[in-house]
CSV table of C-alpha atoms and ligand atoms in Angstrom, one decimal:
chain,number,residue,atom,x,y,z
A,1,MET,CA,29.9,31.8,39.9
A,2,ILE,CA,31.7,28.8,38.4
A,3,ASN,CA,34.9,30.8,38.5
A,4,ASN,CA,34.6,30.8,42.3
A,5,CYS,CA,34.7,27.0,42.3
A,6,ARG,CA,38.3,25.7,42.5
A,7,LEU,CA,40.5,22.8,43.3
A,8,ILE,CA,42.3,23.1,46.6
A,9,GLN,CA,45.5,21.2,47.2
A,10,LEU,CA,45.6,19.5,50.6
A,11,PRO,CA,48.7,18.8,52.5
A,12,GLN,CA,50.2,15.3,52.5
A,13,LYS,CA,52.5,13.8,55.2
A,14,SER,CA,54.3,10.8,53.8
A,15,ASP,CA,56.6,8.3,55.6
A,16,PRO,CA,57.3,4.6,55.2
A,17,ARG,CA,54.0,3.9,57.1
A,18,GLY,CA,51.9,5.5,54.4
A,19,ASN,CA,50.3,8.9,53.8
A,20,LEU,CA,48.2,11.2,55.9
A,21,THR,CA,46.2,14.2,54.7
A,22,PHE,CA,44.5,16.8,57.0
A,23,ILE,CA,42.1,19.6,56.4
A,24,GLU,CA,41.9,22.6,58.7
A,25,GLN,CA,38.9,24.8,58.3
A,26,SER,CA,40.5,28.2,58.5
A,27,ASN,CA,43.7,27.2,56.7
A,28,HIS,CA,42.4,25.1,53.8
A,29,ILE,CA,38.8,25.8,53.2
A,30,PRO,CA,36.8,29.0,52.9
A,31,PHE,CA,33.9,28.1,55.2
A,32,ASP,CA,33.2,26.5,58.6
A,33,ILE,CA,32.3,22.9,58.6
A,34,SER,CA,28.9,21.9,60.0
A,35,ARG,CA,28.4,18.5,58.4
A,36,VAL,CA,30.4,15.7,56.9
A,37,TYR,CA,29.0,13.0,54.7
A,38,TYR,CA,30.3,10.4,52.3
A,39,ILE,CA,29.1,8.6,49.2
A,40,TYR,CA,30.2,5.0,48.5
A,41,ASP,CA,29.0,1.8,46.9
A,42,VAL,CA,27.9,3.7,43.8
A,43,PRO,CA,26.8,1.2,41.2
A,44,GLU,CA,28.4,0.9,37.8
A,45,ASN,CA,27.2,3.9,35.6
A,46,GLY,CA,25.7,5.4,38.7
A,47,GLU,CA,25.0,9.2,38.8
A,48,ARG,CA,24.8,11.4,41.8
A,49,GLY,CA,24.2,15.1,42.3
A,50,GLY,CA,21.7,16.6,39.8
A,51,HIS,CA,21.0,19.6,42.0
A,52,ALA,CA,22.3,23.0,43.2
A,53,HIS,CA,22.3,24.6,46.6
A,54,LYS,CA,21.0,28.0,47.5
A,55,GLY,CA,23.4,28.8,50.3
A,56,LEU,CA,25.6,25.7,50.9
A,57,HIS,CA,29.4,25.7,50.5
A,58,GLN,CA,31.0,22.3,50.0
A,59,LEU,CA,34.4,20.7,49.6
A,60,ILE,CA,34.3,17.4,47.7
A,61,ILE,CA,37.2,14.9,47.8
A,62,ALA,CA,37.7,11.5,46.2
A,63,LEU,CA,39.1,9.7,49.2
A,64,SER,CA,39.4,6.6,47.1
A,65,GLY,CA,38.8,6.0,43.4
A,66,SER,CA,37.7,8.6,40.9
A,67,PHE,CA,34.7,10.4,39.4
A,68,ASP,CA,33.8,13.4,37.3
A,69,ILE,CA,31.9,16.4,38.4
A,70,GLU,CA,30.2,18.7,35.9
A,71,LEU,CA,29.7,22.2,37.2
A,72,ASP,CA,27.1,24.5,35.6
A,73,ASP,CA,26.3,28.0,36.8
A,74,GLY,CA,23.6,28.5,34.1
A,75,ASN,CA,26.1,30.3,31.9
A,76,LYS,CA,29.3,28.2,31.8
A,77,LYS,CA,30.0,24.5,32.3
A,78,ARG,CA,33.1,22.8,33.4
A,79,VAL,CA,34.0,19.1,34.0
A,80,ILE,CA,36.5,18.3,36.7
A,81,THR,CA,37.9,14.8,37.5
A,82,LEU,CA,38.6,14.1,41.1
A,83,ASN,CA,41.0,11.2,41.6
A,84,THR,CA,43.3,11.9,44.5
A,85,PRO,CA,42.7,12.3,48.3
A,86,THR,CA,45.1,15.3,48.2
A,87,GLU,CA,42.8,17.5,46.2
A,88,GLY,CA,39.4,18.9,47.1
A,89,LEU,CA,36.9,20.7,44.9
A,90,TYR,CA,35.3,23.8,46.5
A,91,ILE,CA,31.8,24.4,45.2
A,92,CYS,CA,30.1,27.6,46.1
A,93,PRO,CA,26.3,28.2,46.3
A,94,MET,CA,24.2,28.4,43.1
A,95,VAL,CA,26.2,25.9,41.0
A,96,TRP,CA,24.4,22.9,39.5
A,97,ARG,CA,26.5,19.7,39.7
A,98,GLU,CA,26.3,16.2,38.1
A,99,MET,CA,28.6,13.5,39.2
A,100,ASN,CA,29.3,10.4,37.1
A,101,ASN,CA,32.0,8.0,35.8
A,102,PHE,CA,32.6,6.6,39.3
A,103,SER,CA,35.3,4.0,39.4
A,104,GLY,CA,34.6,0.8,41.4
A,105,GLY,CA,35.3,1.3,45.2
A,106,THR,CA,35.0,5.1,45.1
A,107,VAL,CA,34.6,6.9,48.4
A,108,CYS,CA,33.6,10.5,48.0
A,109,LEU,CA,33.9,12.7,51.1
A,110,VAL,CA,31.9,15.9,51.4
A,111,LEU,CA,32.5,18.7,53.9
A,112,ALA,CA,29.5,21.1,54.1
A,113,SER,CA,28.9,24.5,55.6
A,114,ASN,CA,25.4,23.7,57.0
A,115,LEU,CA,23.3,21.0,58.3
A,116,TYR,CA,21.1,19.1,55.8
A,117,ASP,CA,18.2,21.2,54.7
A,118,GLU,CA,16.1,20.0,51.8
A,119,SER,CA,14.8,23.6,51.3
A,120,ASP,CA,18.3,24.7,50.4
A,121,TYR,CA,18.2,22.5,47.2
A,122,TYR,CA,17.2,23.2,43.7
A,123,ARG,CA,16.4,19.8,42.3
A,124,ASP,CA,14.7,21.1,39.2
A,125,TYR,CA,17.1,22.4,36.5
A,126,GLN,CA,14.6,24.9,35.0
A,127,GLU,CA,13.9,26.3,38.5
A,128,PHE,CA,17.6,26.6,39.1
A,129,LEU,CA,18.1,28.4,35.7
A,130,THR,CA,15.3,30.8,36.5
A,131,ALA,CA,16.8,31.6,39.9
A,132,VAL,CA,20.3,32.0,38.7
A,133,THR,CA,19.3,34.2,35.8
A,134,GLU,CA,17.4,36.5,38.2
A,135,LEU,CA,20.6,36.9,40.3
A,136,LYS,CA,22.4,38.4,37.3
B,1,TYD,P1,21.3,13.9,47.8
B,1,TYD,O1,21.8,15.2,48.2
B,1,TYD,O2,20.3,13.8,46.7
B,1,TYD,O3,22.6,13.0,47.3
B,1,TYD,P2,23.7,13.3,46.2
B,1,TYD,O4,23.9,14.8,46.1
B,1,TYD,O5,24.9,12.6,46.6
B,1,TYD,O6,23.1,12.8,44.9
B,1,TYD,O7,20.8,13.1,49.0
B,1,TYD,C1,20.4,11.7,48.9
B,1,TYD,C2,19.4,11.5,50.0
B,1,TYD,O8,20.0,11.6,51.3
B,1,TYD,C3,18.2,12.5,50.0
B,1,TYD,O9,17.1,11.8,50.4
B,1,TYD,C4,18.6,13.4,51.1
B,1,TYD,C5,19.4,12.6,52.1
B,1,TYD,N1,20.4,13.3,52.8
B,1,TYD,C6,20.4,13.5,54.2
B,1,TYD,O10,19.4,13.1,54.8
B,1,TYD,N2,21.4,14.1,54.8
B,1,TYD,C7,22.5,14.6,54.1
B,1,TYD,O11,23.4,15.2,54.8
B,1,TYD,C8,22.5,14.5,52.7
B,1,TYD,C9,23.7,15.0,51.9
B,1,TYD,C10,21.5,13.8,52.1
């Protein structure tokens, strides 16, 4: 499953006035967007994530600043640094993620395929491991 997660390069329009990046759902991301949220004011040494989703697809972008995301599908782990607004990390369902090493002033934008639903979360790592093992 971790192999289905990937970095997606986003277009950038540059001119003397600055840069502009856009995201079109059928052209750049493999799901329809139902929800957008953003994470900001993360304290020094702050950690986010610490969960997996049963059915949610997401695209995560460092709009400003940088942070690391560790992906874990119960079999393999991979750490990815996000540090540019022209790159999005696509995360498919059933992938545990931990986010840390946030630089000061980071703004993390998340595009999500569904509305917020707490029952879509695994927040317990052992429960996630059991579920992901049963899928294999
Ligand atoms: P959580 O998903 O744990 O944040 P993160 O993945 O960034 O660590 O969400 C934090 C809190 O916000 C939690 O109480 C659920 C709530 N929440 C919503 O109400 N709506 C949302 O769209 C999201 C993402 C979270």
